[in-house]
PDB file of C-alpha atoms in Angstrom:
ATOM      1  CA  UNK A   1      17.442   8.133 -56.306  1.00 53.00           C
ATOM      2  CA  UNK A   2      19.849   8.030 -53.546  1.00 48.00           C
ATOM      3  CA  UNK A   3      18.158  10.875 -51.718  1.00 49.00           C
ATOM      4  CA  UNK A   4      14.753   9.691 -52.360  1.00 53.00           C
ATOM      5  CA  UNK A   5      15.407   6.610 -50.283  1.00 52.00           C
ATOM      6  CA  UNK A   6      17.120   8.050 -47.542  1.00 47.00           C
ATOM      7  CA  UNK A   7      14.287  10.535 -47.407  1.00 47.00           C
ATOM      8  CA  UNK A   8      11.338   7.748 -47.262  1.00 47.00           C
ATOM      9  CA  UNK A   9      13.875   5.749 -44.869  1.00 48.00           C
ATOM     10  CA  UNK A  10      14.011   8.733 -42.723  1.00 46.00           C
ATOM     11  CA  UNK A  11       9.939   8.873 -42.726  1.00 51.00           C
ATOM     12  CA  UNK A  12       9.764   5.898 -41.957  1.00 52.00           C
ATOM     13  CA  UNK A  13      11.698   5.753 -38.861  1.00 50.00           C
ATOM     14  CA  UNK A  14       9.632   8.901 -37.792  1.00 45.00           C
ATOM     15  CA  UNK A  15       6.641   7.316 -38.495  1.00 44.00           C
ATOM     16  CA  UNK A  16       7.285   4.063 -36.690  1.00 48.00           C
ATOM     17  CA  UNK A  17       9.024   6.124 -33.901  1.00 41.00           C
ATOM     18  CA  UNK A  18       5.648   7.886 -33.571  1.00 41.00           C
ATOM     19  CA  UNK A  19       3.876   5.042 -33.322  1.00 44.00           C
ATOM     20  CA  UNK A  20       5.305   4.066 -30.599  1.00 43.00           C
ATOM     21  CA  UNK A  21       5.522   6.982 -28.822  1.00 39.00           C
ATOM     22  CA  UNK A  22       1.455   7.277 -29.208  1.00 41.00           C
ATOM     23  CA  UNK A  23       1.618   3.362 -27.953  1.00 40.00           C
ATOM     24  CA  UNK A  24       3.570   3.976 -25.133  1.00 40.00           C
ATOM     25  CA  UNK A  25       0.999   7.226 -24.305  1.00 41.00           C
ATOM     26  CA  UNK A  26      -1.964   5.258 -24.485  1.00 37.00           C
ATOM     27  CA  UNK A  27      -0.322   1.902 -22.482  1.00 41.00           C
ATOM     28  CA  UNK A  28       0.774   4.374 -19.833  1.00 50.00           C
ATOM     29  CA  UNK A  29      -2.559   6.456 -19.851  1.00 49.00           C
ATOM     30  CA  UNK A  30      -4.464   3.022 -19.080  1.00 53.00           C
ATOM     31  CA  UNK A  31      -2.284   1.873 -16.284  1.00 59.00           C
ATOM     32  CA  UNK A  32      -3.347   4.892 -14.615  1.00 57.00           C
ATOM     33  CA  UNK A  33      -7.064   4.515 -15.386  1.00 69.00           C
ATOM     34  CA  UNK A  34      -6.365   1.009 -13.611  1.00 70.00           C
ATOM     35  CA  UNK A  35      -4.343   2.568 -10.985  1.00 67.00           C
ATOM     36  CA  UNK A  36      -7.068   5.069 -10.328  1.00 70.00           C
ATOM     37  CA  UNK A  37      -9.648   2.893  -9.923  1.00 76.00           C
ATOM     38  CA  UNK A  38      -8.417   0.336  -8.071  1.00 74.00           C
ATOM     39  CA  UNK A  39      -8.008   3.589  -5.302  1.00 73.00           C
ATOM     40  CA  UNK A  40     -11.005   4.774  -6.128  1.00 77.00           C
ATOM     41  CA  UNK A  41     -12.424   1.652  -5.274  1.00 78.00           C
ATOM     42  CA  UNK A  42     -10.564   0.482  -2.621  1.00 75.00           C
ATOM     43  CA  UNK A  43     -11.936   3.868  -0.922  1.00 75.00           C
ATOM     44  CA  UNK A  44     -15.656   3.358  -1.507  1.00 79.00           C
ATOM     45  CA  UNK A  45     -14.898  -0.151   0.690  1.00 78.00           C
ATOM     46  CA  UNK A  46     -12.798   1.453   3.130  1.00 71.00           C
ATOM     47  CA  UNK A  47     -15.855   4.305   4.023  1.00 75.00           C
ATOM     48  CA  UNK A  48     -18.130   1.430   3.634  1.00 78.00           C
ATOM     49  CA  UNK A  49     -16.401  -0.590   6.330  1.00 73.00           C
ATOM     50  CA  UNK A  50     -16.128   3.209   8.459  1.00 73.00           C
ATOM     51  CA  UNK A  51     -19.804   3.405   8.177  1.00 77.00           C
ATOM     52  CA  UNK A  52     -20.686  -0.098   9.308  1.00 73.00           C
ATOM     53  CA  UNK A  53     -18.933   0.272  12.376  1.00 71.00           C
ATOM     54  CA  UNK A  54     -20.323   3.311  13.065  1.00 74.00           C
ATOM     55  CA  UNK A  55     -23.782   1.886  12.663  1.00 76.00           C
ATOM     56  CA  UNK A  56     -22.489  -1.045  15.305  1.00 71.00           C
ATOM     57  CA  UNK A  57     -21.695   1.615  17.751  1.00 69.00           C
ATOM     58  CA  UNK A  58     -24.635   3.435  17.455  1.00 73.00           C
ATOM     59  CA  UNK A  59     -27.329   0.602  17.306  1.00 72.00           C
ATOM     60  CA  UNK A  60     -25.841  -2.417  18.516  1.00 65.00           C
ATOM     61  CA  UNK A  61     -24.460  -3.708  22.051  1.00 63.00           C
ATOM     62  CA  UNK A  62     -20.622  -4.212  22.052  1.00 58.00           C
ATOM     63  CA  UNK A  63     -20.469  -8.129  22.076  1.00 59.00           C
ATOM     64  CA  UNK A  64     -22.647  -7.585  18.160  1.00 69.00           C
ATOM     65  CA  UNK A  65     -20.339  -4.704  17.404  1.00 78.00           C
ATOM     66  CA  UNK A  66     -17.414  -6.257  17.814  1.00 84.00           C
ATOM     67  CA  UNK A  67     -17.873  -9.839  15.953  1.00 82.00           C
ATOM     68  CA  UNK A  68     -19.131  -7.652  12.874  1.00 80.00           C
ATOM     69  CA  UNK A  69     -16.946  -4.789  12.478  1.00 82.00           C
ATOM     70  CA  UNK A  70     -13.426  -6.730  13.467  1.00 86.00           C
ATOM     71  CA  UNK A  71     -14.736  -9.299  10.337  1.00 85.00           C
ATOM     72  CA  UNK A  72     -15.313  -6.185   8.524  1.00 83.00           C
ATOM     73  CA  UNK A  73     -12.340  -4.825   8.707  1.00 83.00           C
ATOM     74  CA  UNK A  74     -10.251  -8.090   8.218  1.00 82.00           C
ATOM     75  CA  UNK A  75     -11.912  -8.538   5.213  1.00 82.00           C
ATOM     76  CA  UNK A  76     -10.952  -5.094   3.875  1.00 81.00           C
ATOM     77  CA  UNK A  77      -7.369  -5.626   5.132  1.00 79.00           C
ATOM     78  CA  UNK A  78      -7.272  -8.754   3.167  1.00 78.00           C
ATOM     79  CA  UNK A  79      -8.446  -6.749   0.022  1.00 77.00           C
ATOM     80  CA  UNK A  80      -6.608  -3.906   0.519  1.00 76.00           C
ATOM     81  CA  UNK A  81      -3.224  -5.686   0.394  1.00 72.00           C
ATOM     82  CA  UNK A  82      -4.384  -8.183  -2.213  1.00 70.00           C
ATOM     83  CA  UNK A  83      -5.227  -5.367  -4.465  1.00 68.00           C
ATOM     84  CA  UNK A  84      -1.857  -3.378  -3.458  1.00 66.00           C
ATOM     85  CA  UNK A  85       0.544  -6.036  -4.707  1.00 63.00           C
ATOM     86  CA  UNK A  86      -1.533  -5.456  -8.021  1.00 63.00           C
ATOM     87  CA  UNK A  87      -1.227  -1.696  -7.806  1.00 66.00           C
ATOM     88  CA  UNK A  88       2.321  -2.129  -7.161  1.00 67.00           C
ATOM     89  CA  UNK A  89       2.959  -4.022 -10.434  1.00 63.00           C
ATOM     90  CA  UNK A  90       1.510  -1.203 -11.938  1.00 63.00           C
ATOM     91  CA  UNK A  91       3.688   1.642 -10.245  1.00 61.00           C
ATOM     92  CA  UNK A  92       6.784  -0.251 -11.644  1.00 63.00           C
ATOM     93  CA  UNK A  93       6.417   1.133 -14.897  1.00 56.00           C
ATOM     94  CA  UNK A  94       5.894   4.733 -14.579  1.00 59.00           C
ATOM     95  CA  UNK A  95       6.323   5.411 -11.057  1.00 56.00           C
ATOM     96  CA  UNK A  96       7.630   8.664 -10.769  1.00 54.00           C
ATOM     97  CA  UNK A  97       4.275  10.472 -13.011  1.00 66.00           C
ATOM     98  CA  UNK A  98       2.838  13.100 -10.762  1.00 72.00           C
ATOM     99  CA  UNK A  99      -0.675  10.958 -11.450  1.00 73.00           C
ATOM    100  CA  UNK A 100       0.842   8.142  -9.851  1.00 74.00           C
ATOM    101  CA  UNK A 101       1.945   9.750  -7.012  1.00 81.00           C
ATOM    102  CA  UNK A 102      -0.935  11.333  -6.475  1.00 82.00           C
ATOM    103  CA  UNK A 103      -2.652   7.933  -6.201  1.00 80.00           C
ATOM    104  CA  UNK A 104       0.189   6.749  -4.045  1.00 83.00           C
ATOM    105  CA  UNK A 105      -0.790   9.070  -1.652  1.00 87.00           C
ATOM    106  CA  UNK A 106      -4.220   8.256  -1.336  1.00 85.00           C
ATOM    107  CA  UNK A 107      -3.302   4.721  -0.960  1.00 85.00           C
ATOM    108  CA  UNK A 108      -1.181   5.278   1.637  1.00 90.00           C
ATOM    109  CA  UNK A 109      -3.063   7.472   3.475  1.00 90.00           C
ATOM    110  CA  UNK A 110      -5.921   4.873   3.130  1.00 88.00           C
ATOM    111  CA  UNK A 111      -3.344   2.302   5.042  1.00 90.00           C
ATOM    112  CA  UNK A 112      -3.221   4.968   7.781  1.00 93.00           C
ATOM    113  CA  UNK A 113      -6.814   4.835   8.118  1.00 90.00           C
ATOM    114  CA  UNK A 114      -7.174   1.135   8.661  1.00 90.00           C
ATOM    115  CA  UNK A 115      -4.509   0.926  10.405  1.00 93.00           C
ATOM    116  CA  UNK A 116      -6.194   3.374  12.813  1.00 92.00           C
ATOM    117  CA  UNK A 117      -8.942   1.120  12.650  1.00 89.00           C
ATOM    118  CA  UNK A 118      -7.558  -1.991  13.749  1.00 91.00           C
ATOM    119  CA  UNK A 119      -6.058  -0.343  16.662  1.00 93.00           C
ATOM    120  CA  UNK A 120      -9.184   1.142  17.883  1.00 89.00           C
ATOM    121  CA  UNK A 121     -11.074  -2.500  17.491  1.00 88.00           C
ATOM    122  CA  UNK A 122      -8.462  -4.427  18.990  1.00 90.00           C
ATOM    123  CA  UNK A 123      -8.861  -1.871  21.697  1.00 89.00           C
ATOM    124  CA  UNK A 124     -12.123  -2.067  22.374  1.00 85.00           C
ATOM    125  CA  UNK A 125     -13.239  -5.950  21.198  1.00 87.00           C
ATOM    126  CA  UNK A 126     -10.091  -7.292  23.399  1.00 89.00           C
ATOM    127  CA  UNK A 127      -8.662  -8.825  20.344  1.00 89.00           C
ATOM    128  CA  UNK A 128      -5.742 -10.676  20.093  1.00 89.00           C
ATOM    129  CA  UNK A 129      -4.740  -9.902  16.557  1.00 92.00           C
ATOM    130  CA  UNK A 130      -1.229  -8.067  15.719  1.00 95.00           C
ATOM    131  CA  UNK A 131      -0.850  -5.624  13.694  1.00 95.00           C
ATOM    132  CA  UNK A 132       2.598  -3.720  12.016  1.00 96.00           C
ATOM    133  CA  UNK A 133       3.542  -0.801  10.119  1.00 97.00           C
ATOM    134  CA  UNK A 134       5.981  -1.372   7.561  1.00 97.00           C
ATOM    135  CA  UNK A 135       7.937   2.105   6.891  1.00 97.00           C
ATOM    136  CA  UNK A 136       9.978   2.080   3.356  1.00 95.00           C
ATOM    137  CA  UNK A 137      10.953   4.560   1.120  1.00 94.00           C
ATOM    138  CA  UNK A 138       9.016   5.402  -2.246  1.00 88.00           C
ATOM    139  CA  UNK A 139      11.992   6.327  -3.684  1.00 89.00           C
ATOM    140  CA  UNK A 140      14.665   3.290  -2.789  1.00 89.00           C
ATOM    141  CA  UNK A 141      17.746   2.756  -4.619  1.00 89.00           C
ATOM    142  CA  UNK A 142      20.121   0.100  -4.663  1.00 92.00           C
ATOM    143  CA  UNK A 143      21.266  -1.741  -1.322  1.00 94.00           C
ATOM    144  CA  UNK A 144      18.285   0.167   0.433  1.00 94.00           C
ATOM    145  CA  UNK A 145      15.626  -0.985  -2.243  1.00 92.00           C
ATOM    146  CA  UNK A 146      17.429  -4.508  -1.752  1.00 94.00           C
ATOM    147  CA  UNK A 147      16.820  -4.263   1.844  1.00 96.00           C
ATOM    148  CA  UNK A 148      13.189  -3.495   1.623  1.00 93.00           C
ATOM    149  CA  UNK A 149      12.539  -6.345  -1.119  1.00 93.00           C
ATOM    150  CA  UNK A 150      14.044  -8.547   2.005  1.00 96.00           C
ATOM    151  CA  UNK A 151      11.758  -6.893   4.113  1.00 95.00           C
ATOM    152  CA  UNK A 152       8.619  -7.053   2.457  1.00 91.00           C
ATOM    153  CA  UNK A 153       9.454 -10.725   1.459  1.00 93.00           C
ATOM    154  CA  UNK A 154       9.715 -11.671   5.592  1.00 95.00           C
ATOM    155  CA  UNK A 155       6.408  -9.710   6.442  1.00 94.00           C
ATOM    156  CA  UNK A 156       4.228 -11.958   3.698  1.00 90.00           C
ATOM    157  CA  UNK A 157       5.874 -14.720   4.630  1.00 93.00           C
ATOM    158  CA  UNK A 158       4.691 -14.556   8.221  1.00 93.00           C
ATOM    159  CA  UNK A 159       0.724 -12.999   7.137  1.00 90.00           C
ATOM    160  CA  UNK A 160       0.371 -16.217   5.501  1.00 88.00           C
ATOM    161  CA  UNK A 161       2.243 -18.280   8.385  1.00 91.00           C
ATOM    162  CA  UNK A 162       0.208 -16.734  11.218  1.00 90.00           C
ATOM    163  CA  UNK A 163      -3.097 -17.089   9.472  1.00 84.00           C
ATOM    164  CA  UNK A 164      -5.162 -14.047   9.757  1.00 81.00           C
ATOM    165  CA  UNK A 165      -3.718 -12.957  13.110  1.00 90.00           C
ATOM    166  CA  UNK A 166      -1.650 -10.184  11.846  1.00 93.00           C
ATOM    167  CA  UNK A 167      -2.240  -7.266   9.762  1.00 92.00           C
ATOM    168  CA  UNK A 168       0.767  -5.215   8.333  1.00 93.00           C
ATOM    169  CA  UNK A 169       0.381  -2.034   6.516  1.00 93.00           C
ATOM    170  CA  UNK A 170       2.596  -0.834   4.530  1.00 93.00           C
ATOM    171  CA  UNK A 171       3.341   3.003   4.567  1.00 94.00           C
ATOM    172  CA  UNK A 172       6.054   5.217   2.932  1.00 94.00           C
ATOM    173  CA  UNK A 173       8.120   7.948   4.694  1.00 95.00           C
ATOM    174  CA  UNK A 174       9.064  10.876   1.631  1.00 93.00           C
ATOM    175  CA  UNK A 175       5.500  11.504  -0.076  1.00 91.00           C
ATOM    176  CA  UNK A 176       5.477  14.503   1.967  1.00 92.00           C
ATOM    177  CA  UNK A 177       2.349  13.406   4.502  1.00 94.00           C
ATOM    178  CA  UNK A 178       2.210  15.073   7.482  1.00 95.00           C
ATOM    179  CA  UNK A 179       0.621  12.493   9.444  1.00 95.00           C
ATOM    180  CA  UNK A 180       2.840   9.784   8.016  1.00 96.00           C
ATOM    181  CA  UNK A 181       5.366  12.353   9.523  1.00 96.00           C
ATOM    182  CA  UNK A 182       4.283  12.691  12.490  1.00 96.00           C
ATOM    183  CA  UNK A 183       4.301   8.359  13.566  1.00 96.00           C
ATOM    184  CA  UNK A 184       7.754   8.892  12.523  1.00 95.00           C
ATOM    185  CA  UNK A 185       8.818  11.486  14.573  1.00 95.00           C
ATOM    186  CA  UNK A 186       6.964  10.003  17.605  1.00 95.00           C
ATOM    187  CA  UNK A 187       8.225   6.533  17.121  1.00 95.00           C
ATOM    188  CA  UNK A 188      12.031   7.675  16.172  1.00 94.00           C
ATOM    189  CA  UNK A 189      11.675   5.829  12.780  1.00 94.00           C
ATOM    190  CA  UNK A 190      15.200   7.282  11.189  1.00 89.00           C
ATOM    191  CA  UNK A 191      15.901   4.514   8.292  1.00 92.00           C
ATOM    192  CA  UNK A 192      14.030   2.230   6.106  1.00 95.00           C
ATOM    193  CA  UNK A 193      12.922  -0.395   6.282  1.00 97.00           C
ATOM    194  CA  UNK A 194      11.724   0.063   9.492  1.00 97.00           C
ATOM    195  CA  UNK A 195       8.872  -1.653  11.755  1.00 97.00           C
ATOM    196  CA  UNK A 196       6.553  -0.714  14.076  1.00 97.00           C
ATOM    197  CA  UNK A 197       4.615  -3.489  16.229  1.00 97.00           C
ATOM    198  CA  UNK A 198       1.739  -3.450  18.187  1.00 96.00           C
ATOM    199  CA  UNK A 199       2.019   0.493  18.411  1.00 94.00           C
ATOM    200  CA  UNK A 200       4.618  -0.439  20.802  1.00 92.00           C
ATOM    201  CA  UNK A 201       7.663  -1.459  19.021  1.00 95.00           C
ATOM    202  CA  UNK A 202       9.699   0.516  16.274  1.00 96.00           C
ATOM    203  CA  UNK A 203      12.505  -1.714  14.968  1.00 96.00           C
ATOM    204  CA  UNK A 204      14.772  -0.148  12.511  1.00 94.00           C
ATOM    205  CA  UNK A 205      16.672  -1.842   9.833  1.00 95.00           C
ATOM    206  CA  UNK A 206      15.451  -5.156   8.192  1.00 96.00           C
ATOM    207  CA  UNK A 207      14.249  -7.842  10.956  1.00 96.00           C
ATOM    208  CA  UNK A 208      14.099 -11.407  10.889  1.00 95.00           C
ATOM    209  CA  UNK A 209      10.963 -13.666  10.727  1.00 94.00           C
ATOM    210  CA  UNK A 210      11.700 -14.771  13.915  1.00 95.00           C
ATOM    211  CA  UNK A 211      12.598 -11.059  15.267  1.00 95.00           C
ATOM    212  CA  UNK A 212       9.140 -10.606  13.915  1.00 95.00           C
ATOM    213  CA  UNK A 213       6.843 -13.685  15.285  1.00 92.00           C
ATOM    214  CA  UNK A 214       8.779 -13.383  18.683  1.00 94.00           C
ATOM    215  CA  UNK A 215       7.147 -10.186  18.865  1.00 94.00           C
ATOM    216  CA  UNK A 216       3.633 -10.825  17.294  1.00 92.00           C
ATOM    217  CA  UNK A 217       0.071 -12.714  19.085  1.00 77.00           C
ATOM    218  CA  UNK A 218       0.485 -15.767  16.109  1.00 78.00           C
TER     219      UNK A 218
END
């Protein structure tokens, strides 16, 4: 009698054990789907916003060009790091899945794009916008994840205090991205968190919002 209950005890545990196992599966399969499309879609925007102001260039005169494609691409900035905060919620639980950093990549390679893009337009439309990369580790541990929580904290503050007049785009340095590699070797970015603003200005370490808006058109 003894044996029979430890044996049905025993099933039981492996049965409930499996359960959640197939739970945790399936909750972790869907944050992925979510993941995934939220890249998948924030891609189909960013070539839609590429194509538009190619179309300006090719069929419009600059002063047209200009006032459409630089309120294109603030409105995809806006999106894209509304929709990142959500993707970063996601990348809490399982971040270190090869599926998730395959997505990571894409997403920050998508950052390098508009990034890109908002140099180019404030080139050529004369605007007075700002922009800054925000270099942090994937990978952060202890007083450095610390650091870039601080960090991060400092650059929303001041997108929401300068009111559209500065764009920041956050980037990681180890995903193994040769063209993420490349700013940082011509910038000398050597720690994280680090800054870059206006193309002009790499700061390393964690700076201050008024380091920041000293430094910034806002």
């Amino acid at each position: 009698m003894k044996k029979y209950i430890l044996l049905k005890a025993a099933i039981i545990t492996v049965v409930i054990f499996s359960i959640g196992l197939f739970i945790g599966m399936w909750l972790d399969g869907q944050r992925y789907d979510e993941i995934k499309n939220e890249i998948t879609n924030l891609n189909i925007d960013w070539n839609d916003a590429r194509l538009q102001s190619l179309y300006y260039r090719t069929f419009s005169n600059q002063s047209d060009f200009c006032q459409s494609a630089l309120a294109t691409n603030k409105k995809l900035a806006e999106k894209i790091f509304s929709r990142g905060e959500q993707l970063e919620r996601y990348e809490e639980v399982n971040r270190f899945s090869s599926e998730v950093l395959e997505q990571k990549k894409i997403y920050a390679l998508l950052h390098v794009q508009l990034w890109l893009n908002s140099v180019e337009l404030k080139r050529e439309c004369n605007a007075n916008y700002s922009t800054i990369i925000y270099f942090y580790s994937h990978y952060a541990k202890g007083e450095e994840e610390q650091d870039q929580d601080v960090q991060s904290s400092i650059l929303i503050d001041s997108i929401h205090r300068c009111d559209g007049q500065l764009e920041v785009f956050p980037i990681p340095i180890d995903m193994d991205i040769q063209i993420i590699d490349l700013i940082i070797e011509q910038y000398g970015i050597n720690s994280v968190p680090s800054l870059l603003v206006n193309e002009d200005t790499p700061l390393n370490g964690v700076q201050s919002r008024e380091v920041i808006e000293n430094l910034i058109n806002c």
